[in-house]
CSV table of C-alpha atoms in Angstrom, one decimal:
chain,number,residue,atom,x,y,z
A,249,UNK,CA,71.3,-155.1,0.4
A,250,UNK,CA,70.2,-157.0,-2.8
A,251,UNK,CA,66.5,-157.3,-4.0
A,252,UNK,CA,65.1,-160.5,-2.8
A,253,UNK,CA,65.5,-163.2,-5.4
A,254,UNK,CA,62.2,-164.6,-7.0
A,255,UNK,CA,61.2,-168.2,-7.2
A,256,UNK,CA,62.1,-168.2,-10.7
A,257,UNK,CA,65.4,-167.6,-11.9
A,258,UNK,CA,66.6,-165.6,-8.9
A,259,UNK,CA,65.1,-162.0,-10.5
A,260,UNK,CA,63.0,-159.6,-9.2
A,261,UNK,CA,59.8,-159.1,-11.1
A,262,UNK,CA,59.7,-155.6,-12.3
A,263,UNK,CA,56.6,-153.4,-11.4
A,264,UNK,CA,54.1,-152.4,-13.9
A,265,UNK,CA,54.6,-149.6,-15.7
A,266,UNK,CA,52.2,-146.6,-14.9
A,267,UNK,CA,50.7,-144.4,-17.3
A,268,UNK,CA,52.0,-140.7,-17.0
A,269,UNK,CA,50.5,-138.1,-15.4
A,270,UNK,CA,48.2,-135.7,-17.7
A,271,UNK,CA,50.4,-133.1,-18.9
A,272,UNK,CA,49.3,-129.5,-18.1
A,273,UNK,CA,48.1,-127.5,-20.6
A,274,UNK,CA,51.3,-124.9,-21.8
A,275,UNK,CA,50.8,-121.2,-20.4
A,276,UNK,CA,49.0,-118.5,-22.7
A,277,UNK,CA,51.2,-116.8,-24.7
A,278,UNK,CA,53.3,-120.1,-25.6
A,279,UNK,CA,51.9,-122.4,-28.0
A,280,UNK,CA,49.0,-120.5,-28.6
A,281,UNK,CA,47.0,-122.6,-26.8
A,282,UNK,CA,44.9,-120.8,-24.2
A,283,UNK,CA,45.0,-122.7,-21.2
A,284,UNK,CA,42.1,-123.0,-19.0
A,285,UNK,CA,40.8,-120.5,-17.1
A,286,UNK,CA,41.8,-120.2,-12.9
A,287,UNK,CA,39.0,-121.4,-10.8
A,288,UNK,CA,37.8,-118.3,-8.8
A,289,UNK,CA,39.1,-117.8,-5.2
A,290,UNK,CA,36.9,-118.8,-2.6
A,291,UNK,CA,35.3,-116.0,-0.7
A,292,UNK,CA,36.4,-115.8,3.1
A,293,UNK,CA,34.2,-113.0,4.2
A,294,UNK,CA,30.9,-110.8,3.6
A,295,UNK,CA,33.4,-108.0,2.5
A,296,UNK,CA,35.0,-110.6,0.2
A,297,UNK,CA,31.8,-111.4,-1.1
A,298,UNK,CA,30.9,-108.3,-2.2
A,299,UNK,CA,34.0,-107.3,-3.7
A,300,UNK,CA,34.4,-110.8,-5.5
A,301,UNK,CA,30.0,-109.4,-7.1
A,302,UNK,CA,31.8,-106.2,-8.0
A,303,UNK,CA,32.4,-105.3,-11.5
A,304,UNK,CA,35.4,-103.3,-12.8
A,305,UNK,CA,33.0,-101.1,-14.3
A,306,UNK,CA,31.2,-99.3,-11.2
A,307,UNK,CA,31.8,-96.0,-10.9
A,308,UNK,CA,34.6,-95.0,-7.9
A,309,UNK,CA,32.9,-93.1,-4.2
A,310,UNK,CA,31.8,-89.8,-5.1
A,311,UNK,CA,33.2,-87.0,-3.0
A,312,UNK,CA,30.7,-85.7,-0.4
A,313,UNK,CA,32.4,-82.9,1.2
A,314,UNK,CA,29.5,-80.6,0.0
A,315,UNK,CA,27.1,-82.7,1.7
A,316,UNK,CA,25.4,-81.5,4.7
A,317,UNK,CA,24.0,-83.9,7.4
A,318,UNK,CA,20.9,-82.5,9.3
A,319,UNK,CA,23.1,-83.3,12.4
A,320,UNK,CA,25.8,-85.4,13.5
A,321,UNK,CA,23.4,-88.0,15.0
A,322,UNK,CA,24.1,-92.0,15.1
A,323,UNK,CA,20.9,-93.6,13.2
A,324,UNK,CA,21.9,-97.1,12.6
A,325,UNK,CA,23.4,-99.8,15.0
A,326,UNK,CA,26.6,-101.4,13.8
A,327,UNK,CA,25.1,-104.0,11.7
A,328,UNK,CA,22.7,-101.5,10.1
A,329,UNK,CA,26.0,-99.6,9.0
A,330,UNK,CA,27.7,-102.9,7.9
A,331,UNK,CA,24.8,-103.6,5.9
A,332,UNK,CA,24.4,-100.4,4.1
A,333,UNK,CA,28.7,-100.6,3.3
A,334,UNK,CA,28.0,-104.2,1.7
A,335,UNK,CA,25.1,-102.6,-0.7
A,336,UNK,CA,27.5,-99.6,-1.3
A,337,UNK,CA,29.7,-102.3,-2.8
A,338,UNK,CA,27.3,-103.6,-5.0
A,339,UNK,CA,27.3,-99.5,-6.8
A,340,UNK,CA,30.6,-98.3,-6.5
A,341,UNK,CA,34.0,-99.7,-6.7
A,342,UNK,CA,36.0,-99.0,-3.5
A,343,UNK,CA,38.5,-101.0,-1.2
A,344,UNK,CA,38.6,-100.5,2.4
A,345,UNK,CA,42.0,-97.8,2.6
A,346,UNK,CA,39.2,-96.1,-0.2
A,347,UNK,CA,36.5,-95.9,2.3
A,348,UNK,CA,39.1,-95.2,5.2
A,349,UNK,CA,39.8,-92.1,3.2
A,350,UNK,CA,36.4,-91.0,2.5
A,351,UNK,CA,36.0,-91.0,6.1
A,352,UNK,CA,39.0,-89.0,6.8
A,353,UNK,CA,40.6,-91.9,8.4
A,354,UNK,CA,43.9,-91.5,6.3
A,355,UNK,CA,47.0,-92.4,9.2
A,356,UNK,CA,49.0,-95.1,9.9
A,357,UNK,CA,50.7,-98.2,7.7
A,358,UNK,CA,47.0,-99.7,6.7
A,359,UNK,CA,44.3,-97.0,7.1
A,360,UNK,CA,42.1,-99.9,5.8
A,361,UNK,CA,42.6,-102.1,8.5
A,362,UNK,CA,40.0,-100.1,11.1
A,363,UNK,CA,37.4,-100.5,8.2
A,364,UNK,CA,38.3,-104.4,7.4
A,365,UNK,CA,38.0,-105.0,10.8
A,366,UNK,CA,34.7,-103.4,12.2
A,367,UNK,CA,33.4,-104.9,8.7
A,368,UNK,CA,34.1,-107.9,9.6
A,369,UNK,CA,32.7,-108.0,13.0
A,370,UNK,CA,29.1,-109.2,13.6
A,371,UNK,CA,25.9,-108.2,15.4
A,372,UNK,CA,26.3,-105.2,17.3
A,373,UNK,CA,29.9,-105.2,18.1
A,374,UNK,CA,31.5,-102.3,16.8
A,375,UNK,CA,30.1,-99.5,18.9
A,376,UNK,CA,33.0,-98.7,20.5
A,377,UNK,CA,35.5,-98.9,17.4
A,378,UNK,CA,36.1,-95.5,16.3
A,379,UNK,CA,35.3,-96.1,13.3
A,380,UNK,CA,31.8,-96.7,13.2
A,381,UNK,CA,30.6,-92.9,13.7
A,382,UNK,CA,32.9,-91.6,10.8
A,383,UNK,CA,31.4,-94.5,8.9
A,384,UNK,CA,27.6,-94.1,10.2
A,385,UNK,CA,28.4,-90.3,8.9
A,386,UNK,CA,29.3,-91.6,5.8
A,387,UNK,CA,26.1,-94.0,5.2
A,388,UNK,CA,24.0,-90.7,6.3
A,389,UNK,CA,25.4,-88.7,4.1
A,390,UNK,CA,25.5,-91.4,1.0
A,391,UNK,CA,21.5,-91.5,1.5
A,392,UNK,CA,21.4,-87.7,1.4
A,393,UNK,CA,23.6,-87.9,-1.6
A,394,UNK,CA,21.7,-90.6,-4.0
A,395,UNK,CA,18.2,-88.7,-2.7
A,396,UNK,CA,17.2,-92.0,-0.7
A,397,UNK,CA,14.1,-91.3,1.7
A,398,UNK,CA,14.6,-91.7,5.5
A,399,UNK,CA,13.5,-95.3,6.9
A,400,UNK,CA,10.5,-95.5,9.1
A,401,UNK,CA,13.1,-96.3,11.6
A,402,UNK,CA,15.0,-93.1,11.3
A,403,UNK,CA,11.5,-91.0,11.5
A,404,UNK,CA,10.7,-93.2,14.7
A,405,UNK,CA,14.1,-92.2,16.5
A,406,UNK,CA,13.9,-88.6,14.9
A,407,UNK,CA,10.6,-88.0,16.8
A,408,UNK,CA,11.6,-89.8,19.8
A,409,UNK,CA,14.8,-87.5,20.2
A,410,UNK,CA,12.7,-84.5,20.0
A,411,UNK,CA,11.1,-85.7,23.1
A,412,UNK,CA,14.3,-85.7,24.8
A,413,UNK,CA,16.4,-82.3,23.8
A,414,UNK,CA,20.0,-82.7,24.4
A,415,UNK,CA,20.4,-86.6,24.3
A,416,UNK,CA,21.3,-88.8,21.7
A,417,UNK,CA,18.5,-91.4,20.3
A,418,UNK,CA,18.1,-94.6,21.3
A,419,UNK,CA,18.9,-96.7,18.6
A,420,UNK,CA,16.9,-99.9,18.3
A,421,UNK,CA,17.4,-102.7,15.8
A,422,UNK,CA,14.0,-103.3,14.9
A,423,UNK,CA,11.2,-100.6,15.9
A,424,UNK,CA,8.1,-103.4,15.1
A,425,UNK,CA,6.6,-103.6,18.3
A,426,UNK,CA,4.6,-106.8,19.5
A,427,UNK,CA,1.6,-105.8,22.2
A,428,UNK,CA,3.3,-102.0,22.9
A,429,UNK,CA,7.0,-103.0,23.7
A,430,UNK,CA,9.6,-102.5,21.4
A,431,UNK,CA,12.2,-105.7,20.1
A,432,UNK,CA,16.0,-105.0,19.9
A,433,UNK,CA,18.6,-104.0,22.1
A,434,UNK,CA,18.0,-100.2,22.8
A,435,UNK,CA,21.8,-98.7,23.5
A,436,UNK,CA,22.5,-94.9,23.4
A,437,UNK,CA,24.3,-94.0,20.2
A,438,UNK,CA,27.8,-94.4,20.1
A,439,UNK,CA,27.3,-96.2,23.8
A,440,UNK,CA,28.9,-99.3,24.4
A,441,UNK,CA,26.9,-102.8,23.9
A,442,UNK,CA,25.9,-104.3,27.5
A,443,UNK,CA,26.0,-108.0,27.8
């Protein structure tokens, strides 16, 4: 169909021009202009986080097969774990298939994946991935290794496993006690969380 004719002269009136769009700057390397830098990604995650803080120039996991553990006790709930992992970050340089390995957790397509996703779970879920006791292990034996003292915690559940030869300690969250009664959700280790 033809434009629509104006009221003067039977033309359309043209549209006013707009100015062009900024040009991008030319890629390094080109014109020998340096373009500007990418913004940084956006974390998604704790784990991306902490590996977004990390700097190329932390030293790599060390190998702790000559460590010894006192026993092969659980400590530390899930979160404790998940906790200790992120600060482990913040020292070495390690990706999840890294810390897979250190745990002996080599097999499959993505032997990170068991790691990425019990570090991405919250609270206390994780107890029953079967991950968490290599990776509790691994915590243990990285305190061992850097010469960390135990927490009060661990001396708590220590002594309180004494009491009870044979069983595994009760592993509570937060050992402050208000009036006598301990706080936290008391679960046998490597038990699975009740609701």
């Amino acid at each position: 169909p033809p434009p629509p004719a104006s009221k003067k002269g039977g033309k359309v009136p043209k549209a006013p021009l707009l100015p062009p769009p900024p040009e991008a700057p030319p890629p390094e390397g080109k014109s020998g202009r340096k373009g500007p830098p990418p913004p940084p990604p956006v974390p998604r995650s704790r784990v991306a986080l902490a590996k977004a803080d990390a700097s190329s120039s932390l030293p790599v996991l060390p190998y702790l097969s000559g460590v010894k553990m006192e026993n092969q006790h659980v400590y530390q709930i899930p979160e404790e774990v998940r906790m200790e992992i992120f600060e482990l970050r913040t020292k070495f340089k390690f990706s999840n298939a890294e810390l897979a390995a250190a745990v002996g957790r080599t097999g499959g397509a993505n032997p990170g994946q068991a790691v990425n996703r019990f570090l991405n779970a919250t609270g206390g879920i994780g107890e029953n991935m079967n991950i968490y006791t290599p990776l509790a292990h691994f915590v243990e034996k990285m305190r061992i290794y850097e010469k960390r003292p135990k927490s009060q915690k661990r001396k708590q559940l220590e002594k309180d496993a004494e009491r009870r030869p044979g069983k595994k300690p009760l592993l509570v969250s937060d050992l402050k006690t208000t009036s006598g009664s301990s706080r936290g959700a008391m679960a046998p280790a490597g038990a699975g969380a009740s609701a």
